[in-house]
Amino acid sequence: MIIKPKKGFSMQFSQVVRELKIPESNIEAVGGNWEKSAASFPGTCPEFCRLSYFGQYREMAGIAPEVTPLVAEVVNLVEASPAAQMLAWHAHQVLCVYGVSEINFREWPEFEEFFGKNAGIFYLLIGMSAIPVWFKTYEKLGVPESYAHDCCKWLGGTIQIYQAVHDNIQGLNLKHLHWIRWYIEGRLFRIGRLEYMKHELNKSYPHVYRHKVTGKVLALCSPGILLDKTGQCIYQDQPDSDAYKVTELKETPESITGTPVFPFGYALPDRHVTLKFSEWEKVLAHGDPVADLHIPTGGGMTLEACRDSFVRAKDFFREHLLDFKPNAFVCCSWIFNTQFEEMLPDSNLTKFMQQLYLLPWRSSGKDGMFFIFGRDDGNWREYPRDNSIRRTMLDILESGRRLRLQGMFYLFDDIPQFGTEYYRNNWQHNKPEEV
């Protein structure tokens, strides 16, 4: 029998803690804003916890039909439990209504005692509850509905990451829920194969200049970047004193002098170059609006797909977000680790990296493991080696090296050159000994 609370129902948090067996260590995180959620509770099972709602959005989100029976099991549990209904409503409010600073799902429990192996399905439903919310956001922005539709694919992609660490069980990882908020805020857009977030260039990125005659592009390290002898950044757990070079940047009215970054993804710590403003112009500076690139889970990341996304994204920002005028794509990600270029020379990932201006970045040493293995703890020697990227990451670790993040940028003005390794060929594969 389905138990439905009366209109205006407000459940005491202590009762929910008891019925859903919330661990003491998670009570504070889950309980934040509880009374606010209770006051807005609609008094019945939330619409997004119904099988009909899942059926409406399943295909749009790229979720396989075989997930439906699992959703039905969770829906039955929620419909039969006022406590679970209140929890679902509260989770939806945290994700979709309260401020970004209130999103703390990393500190929430899995609720495995209540939902069993389908705990991840419960959070998948919470994620899907946001779909109509970001549709409304896009409508207010005047962005065509097709773009909101495309963002739904992200939900289906996250299931693959969840499966990787949960013995092929379906669901959505708690660590991913916060990402949905950027759709709701109208800051994140999927355009073709790639996603882009509205951002301002931060100080970890270099200063970028273009030669007024030749068109060559050169990046100079921001001041205070900690480099090793190879031109990579030292790792996050290393003391600053381990740095071989701490970069400086000196500017006069006529020129700027600094440590150059070679487009292959490393700086030249023993070199200083001086760029005269009569010959070079700054094309990317700190605080500039940029399209922060993200690569959703899924295959098919061919050069053609990436170029198509770049072209469409440039047009998208100029046609639909008139108050935001980026002139470059940027990203910091484990995806651009140049160790992969060495070990996976024929992969789509390597072909993509070769088109970009790659940058050194300070890393943790296990960057990307969560996204590829679904975890980054325990003994990595026990992790599966069942595809090329997993084998490559484990081979790097077994060799005694550490994984790393790296950054990139690609200027809008250079999109016509995409596919030609433009930034690398500009230097004819020679380090800029003289500029």
mmCIF file of C-alpha atoms in Angstrom, residues 186-376:
data_model
loop_
_atom_site.group_PDB
_atom_site.id
_atom_site.type_symbol
_atom_site.label_atom_id
_atom_site.label_comp_id
_atom_site.label_asym_id
_atom_site.label_seq_id
_atom_site.Cartn_x
_atom_site.Cartn_y
_atom_site.Cartn_z
ATOM 1 C CA GLY A 186 23.088 28.999 -16.898
ATOM 2 C CA ARG A 187 26.867 28.775 -16.889
ATOM 3 C CA LEU A 188 27.400 25.416 -18.598
ATOM 4 C CA PHE A 189 26.396 24.389 -22.116
ATOM 5 C CA ARG A 190 26.876 21.262 -24.188
ATOM 6 C CA ILE A 191 27.602 21.973 -27.827
ATOM 7 C CA GLY A 192 28.198 18.876 -29.886
ATOM 8 C CA ARG A 193 30.787 16.556 -28.342
ATOM 9 C CA LEU A 194 32.092 19.048 -25.766
ATOM 10 C CA GLU A 195 30.812 21.215 -22.921
ATOM 11 C CA TYR A 196 31.729 24.828 -22.154
ATOM 12 C CA MET A 197 31.420 26.842 -18.953
ATOM 13 C CA LYS A 198 31.392 30.620 -18.663
ATOM 14 C CA HIS A 199 34.536 31.658 -16.807
ATOM 15 C CA GLU A 200 37.139 34.341 -16.317
ATOM 16 C CA LEU A 201 40.770 33.418 -16.930
ATOM 17 C CA ASN A 202 42.478 32.811 -13.600
ATOM 18 C CA LYS A 203 46.075 33.508 -12.631
ATOM 19 C CA SER A 204 47.259 29.928 -13.069
ATOM 20 C CA TYR A 205 47.063 30.441 -16.828
ATOM 21 C CA PRO A 206 49.866 32.221 -18.696
ATOM 22 C CA HIS A 207 49.853 35.571 -20.462
ATOM 23 C CA VAL A 208 49.396 34.964 -24.198
ATOM 24 C CA TYR A 209 50.762 37.093 -27.046
ATOM 25 C CA ARG A 210 50.566 37.031 -30.838
ATOM 26 C CA HIS A 211 53.156 38.407 -33.224
ATOM 27 C CA LYS A 212 51.606 41.204 -35.262
ATOM 28 C CA VAL A 213 53.251 40.105 -38.532
ATOM 29 C CA THR A 214 53.832 36.349 -38.428
ATOM 30 C CA GLY A 215 50.792 35.442 -36.303
ATOM 31 C CA LYS A 216 52.899 33.242 -34.021
ATOM 32 C CA VAL A 217 51.449 32.697 -30.551
ATOM 33 C CA LEU A 218 53.613 32.543 -27.435
ATOM 34 C CA ALA A 219 52.643 32.109 -23.787
ATOM 35 C CA LEU A 220 54.654 33.456 -20.855
ATOM 36 C CA CYS A 221 54.265 31.917 -17.388
ATOM 37 C CA SER A 222 52.446 33.906 -14.766
ATOM 38 C CA PRO A 223 54.675 34.989 -11.865
ATOM 39 C CA GLY A 224 55.135 32.533 -9.023
ATOM 40 C CA ILE A 225 54.738 29.287 -10.998
ATOM 41 C CA LEU A 226 56.818 26.515 -9.385
ATOM 42 C CA LEU A 227 58.675 24.537 -12.063
ATOM 43 C CA ASP A 228 60.921 21.503 -12.013
ATOM 44 C CA LYS A 229 63.916 21.083 -14.333
ATOM 45 C CA THR A 230 61.765 19.601 -17.099
ATOM 46 C CA GLY A 231 59.458 22.599 -17.174
ATOM 47 C CA GLN A 232 56.537 20.846 -15.489
ATOM 48 C CA CYS A 233 55.005 22.169 -12.277
ATOM 49 C CA ILE A 234 56.045 20.480 -9.056
ATOM 50 C CA TYR A 235 53.331 18.339 -7.430
ATOM 51 C CA GLN A 236 50.875 19.654 -4.869
ATOM 52 C CA ASP A 237 52.411 17.617 -2.047
ATOM 53 C CA GLN A 238 55.914 18.942 -2.715
ATOM 54 C CA PRO A 239 57.181 21.910 -0.692
ATOM 55 C CA ASP A 240 57.799 25.107 -2.613
ATOM 56 C CA SER A 241 61.494 24.680 -1.885
ATOM 57 C CA ASP A 242 61.560 21.709 -4.302
ATOM 58 C CA ALA A 243 61.021 24.053 -7.244
ATOM 59 C CA TYR A 244 63.923 24.379 -9.662
ATOM 60 C CA LYS A 245 62.529 27.698 -10.854
ATOM 61 C CA VAL A 246 59.980 30.194 -9.518
ATOM 62 C CA THR A 247 58.826 32.196 -12.503
ATOM 63 C CA GLU A 248 58.880 35.971 -12.739
ATOM 64 C CA LEU A 249 57.181 38.337 -15.156
ATOM 65 C CA LYS A 250 58.529 41.828 -15.654
ATOM 66 C CA GLU A 251 56.657 44.410 -17.682
ATOM 67 C CA THR A 252 57.695 47.877 -18.841
ATOM 68 C CA PRO A 253 55.778 50.294 -21.074
ATOM 69 C CA GLU A 254 57.714 48.906 -24.047
ATOM 70 C CA SER A 255 57.973 45.160 -23.395
ATOM 71 C CA ILE A 256 57.385 42.159 -21.174
ATOM 72 C CA THR A 257 59.961 39.558 -20.086
ATOM 73 C CA GLY A 258 59.187 36.110 -18.733
ATOM 74 C CA THR A 259 59.548 32.339 -18.897
ATOM 75 C CA PRO A 260 58.134 30.939 -22.154
ATOM 76 C CA VAL A 261 55.783 27.988 -22.366
ATOM 77 C CA PHE A 262 56.405 25.681 -25.303
ATOM 78 C CA PRO A 263 53.135 24.535 -26.978
ATOM 79 C CA PHE A 264 54.009 20.888 -26.311
ATOM 80 C CA GLY A 265 53.015 21.334 -22.674
ATOM 81 C CA TYR A 266 56.062 22.439 -20.725
ATOM 82 C CA ALA A 267 57.842 25.651 -19.848
ATOM 83 C CA LEU A 268 61.495 26.428 -20.554
ATOM 84 C CA PRO A 269 62.765 27.143 -17.025
ATOM 85 C CA ASP A 270 66.245 28.243 -18.117
ATOM 86 C CA ARG A 271 65.014 30.697 -20.733
ATOM 87 C CA HIS A 272 63.807 34.279 -20.535
ATOM 88 C CA VAL A 273 62.298 36.000 -23.533
ATOM 89 C CA THR A 274 61.431 39.641 -24.041
ATOM 90 C CA LEU A 275 58.469 40.576 -26.218
ATOM 91 C CA LYS A 276 58.331 44.125 -27.550
ATOM 92 C CA PHE A 277 54.818 45.564 -27.611
ATOM 93 C CA SER A 278 55.628 47.196 -30.932
ATOM 94 C CA GLU A 279 55.832 43.664 -32.379
ATOM 95 C CA TRP A 280 53.580 41.580 -30.096
ATOM 96 C CA GLU A 281 50.031 42.118 -28.832
ATOM 97 C CA LYS A 282 48.434 40.524 -25.792
ATOM 98 C CA VAL A 283 45.538 38.253 -26.862
ATOM 99 C CA LEU A 284 44.655 36.514 -23.591
ATOM 100 C CA ALA A 285 44.950 38.060 -20.129
ATOM 101 C CA HIS A 286 43.856 37.301 -16.582
ATOM 102 C CA GLY A 287 40.231 38.227 -16.023
ATOM 103 C CA ASP A 288 39.283 37.814 -19.690
ATOM 104 C CA PRO A 289 36.023 35.923 -20.354
ATOM 105 C CA VAL A 290 36.797 32.408 -21.601
ATOM 106 C CA ALA A 291 34.915 29.260 -22.538
ATOM 107 C CA ASP A 292 36.153 26.657 -20.047
ATOM 108 C CA LEU A 293 36.094 23.359 -21.933
ATOM 109 C CA HIS A 294 34.949 20.050 -20.427
ATOM 110 C CA ILE A 295 34.855 16.622 -22.024
ATOM 111 C CA PRO A 296 31.788 14.567 -21.053
ATOM 112 C CA THR A 297 32.077 10.794 -20.721
ATOM 113 C CA GLY A 298 31.628 8.909 -23.984
ATOM 114 C CA GLY A 299 33.549 7.974 -27.106
ATOM 115 C CA GLY A 300 33.657 9.496 -30.542
ATOM 116 C CA MET A 301 36.016 12.333 -29.689
ATOM 117 C CA THR A 302 37.396 12.570 -33.218
ATOM 118 C CA LEU A 303 39.140 15.649 -34.570
ATOM 119 C CA GLU A 304 36.107 16.252 -36.772
ATOM 120 C CA ALA A 305 33.765 16.179 -33.762
ATOM 121 C CA CYS A 306 36.021 18.499 -31.753
ATOM 122 C CA ARG A 307 36.398 20.955 -34.617
ATOM 123 C CA ASP A 308 32.628 20.949 -35.152
ATOM 124 C CA SER A 309 32.111 21.696 -31.461
ATOM 125 C CA PHE A 310 34.659 24.550 -31.507
ATOM 126 C CA VAL A 311 33.061 26.165 -34.540
ATOM 127 C CA ARG A 312 29.557 25.866 -33.127
ATOM 128 C CA ALA A 313 30.626 27.071 -29.672
ATOM 129 C CA LYS A 314 32.191 30.233 -31.088
ATOM 130 C CA ASP A 315 28.929 30.985 -32.905
ATOM 131 C CA PHE A 316 26.856 30.030 -29.853
ATOM 132 C CA PHE A 317 28.480 32.551 -27.539
ATOM 133 C CA ARG A 318 28.281 35.324 -30.110
ATOM 134 C CA GLU A 319 24.653 34.648 -31.029
ATOM 135 C CA HIS A 320 23.025 33.660 -27.736
ATOM 136 C CA LEU A 321 25.081 35.131 -24.865
ATOM 137 C CA LEU A 322 25.636 38.667 -26.004
ATOM 138 C CA ASP A 323 26.851 39.863 -22.579
ATOM 139 C CA PHE A 324 29.620 37.246 -22.514
ATOM 140 C CA LYS A 325 32.328 37.581 -25.157
ATOM 141 C CA PRO A 326 35.083 34.968 -24.814
ATOM 142 C CA ASN A 327 37.925 34.778 -27.294
ATOM 143 C CA ALA A 328 39.463 31.464 -26.226
ATOM 144 C CA PHE A 329 38.770 27.945 -25.040
ATOM 145 C CA VAL A 330 40.689 26.942 -21.924
ATOM 146 C CA CYS A 331 40.834 23.877 -19.713
ATOM 147 C CA CYS A 332 42.795 22.255 -16.919
ATOM 148 C CA SER A 333 42.345 18.471 -16.910
ATOM 149 C CA TRP A 334 43.959 15.073 -16.487
ATOM 150 C CA ILE A 335 42.808 14.514 -20.083
ATOM 151 C CA PHE A 336 45.701 16.628 -21.384
ATOM 152 C CA ASN A 337 48.456 14.732 -19.583
ATOM 153 C CA THR A 338 51.249 14.605 -22.192
ATOM 154 C CA GLN A 339 52.329 11.219 -20.834
ATOM 155 C CA PHE A 340 49.310 9.886 -22.745
ATOM 156 C CA GLU A 341 50.615 11.397 -25.973
ATOM 157 C CA GLU A 342 53.783 9.374 -25.539
ATOM 158 C CA MET A 343 52.018 6.100 -24.715
ATOM 159 C CA LEU A 344 48.854 6.388 -26.852
ATOM 160 C CA PRO A 345 50.242 8.039 -30.000
ATOM 161 C CA ASP A 346 47.390 7.006 -32.317
ATOM 162 C CA SER A 347 44.477 7.760 -29.994
ATOM 163 C CA ASN A 348 41.813 10.410 -30.582
ATOM 164 C CA LEU A 349 42.912 11.985 -27.306
ATOM 165 C CA THR A 350 46.475 12.439 -28.559
ATOM 166 C CA LYS A 351 45.303 13.837 -31.891
ATOM 167 C CA PHE A 352 43.203 16.382 -30.020
ATOM 168 C CA MET A 353 46.059 17.378 -27.692
ATOM 169 C CA GLN A 354 48.338 17.992 -30.656
ATOM 170 C CA GLN A 355 46.044 20.781 -31.858
ATOM 171 C CA LEU A 356 46.119 22.677 -28.551
ATOM 172 C CA TYR A 357 48.558 24.957 -26.793
ATOM 173 C CA LEU A 358 49.341 22.751 -23.791
ATOM 174 C CA LEU A 359 50.472 24.100 -20.415
ATOM 175 C CA PRO A 360 52.171 22.770 -17.259
ATOM 176 C CA TRP A 361 49.936 22.554 -14.177
ATOM 177 C CA ARG A 362 50.307 21.674 -10.507
ATOM 178 C CA SER A 363 48.925 18.177 -9.931
ATOM 179 C CA SER A 364 48.092 15.674 -7.205
ATOM 180 C CA GLY A 365 49.832 12.678 -8.798
ATOM 181 C CA LYS A 366 46.679 10.578 -9.133
ATOM 182 C CA ASP A 367 44.826 12.916 -11.451
ATOM 183 C CA GLY A 368 42.078 11.288 -13.509
ATOM 184 C CA MET A 369 41.890 8.022 -11.599
ATOM 185 C CA PHE A 370 38.441 8.742 -10.185
ATOM 186 C CA PHE A 371 37.047 9.445 -13.650
ATOM 187 C CA ILE A 372 38.571 6.322 -15.201
ATOM 188 C CA PHE A 373 38.320 3.833 -12.329
ATOM 189 C CA GLY A 374 35.522 5.413 -10.278
ATOM 190 C CA ARG A 375 37.918 5.671 -7.324
ATOM 191 C CA ASP A 376 41.345 7.004 -6.435
#
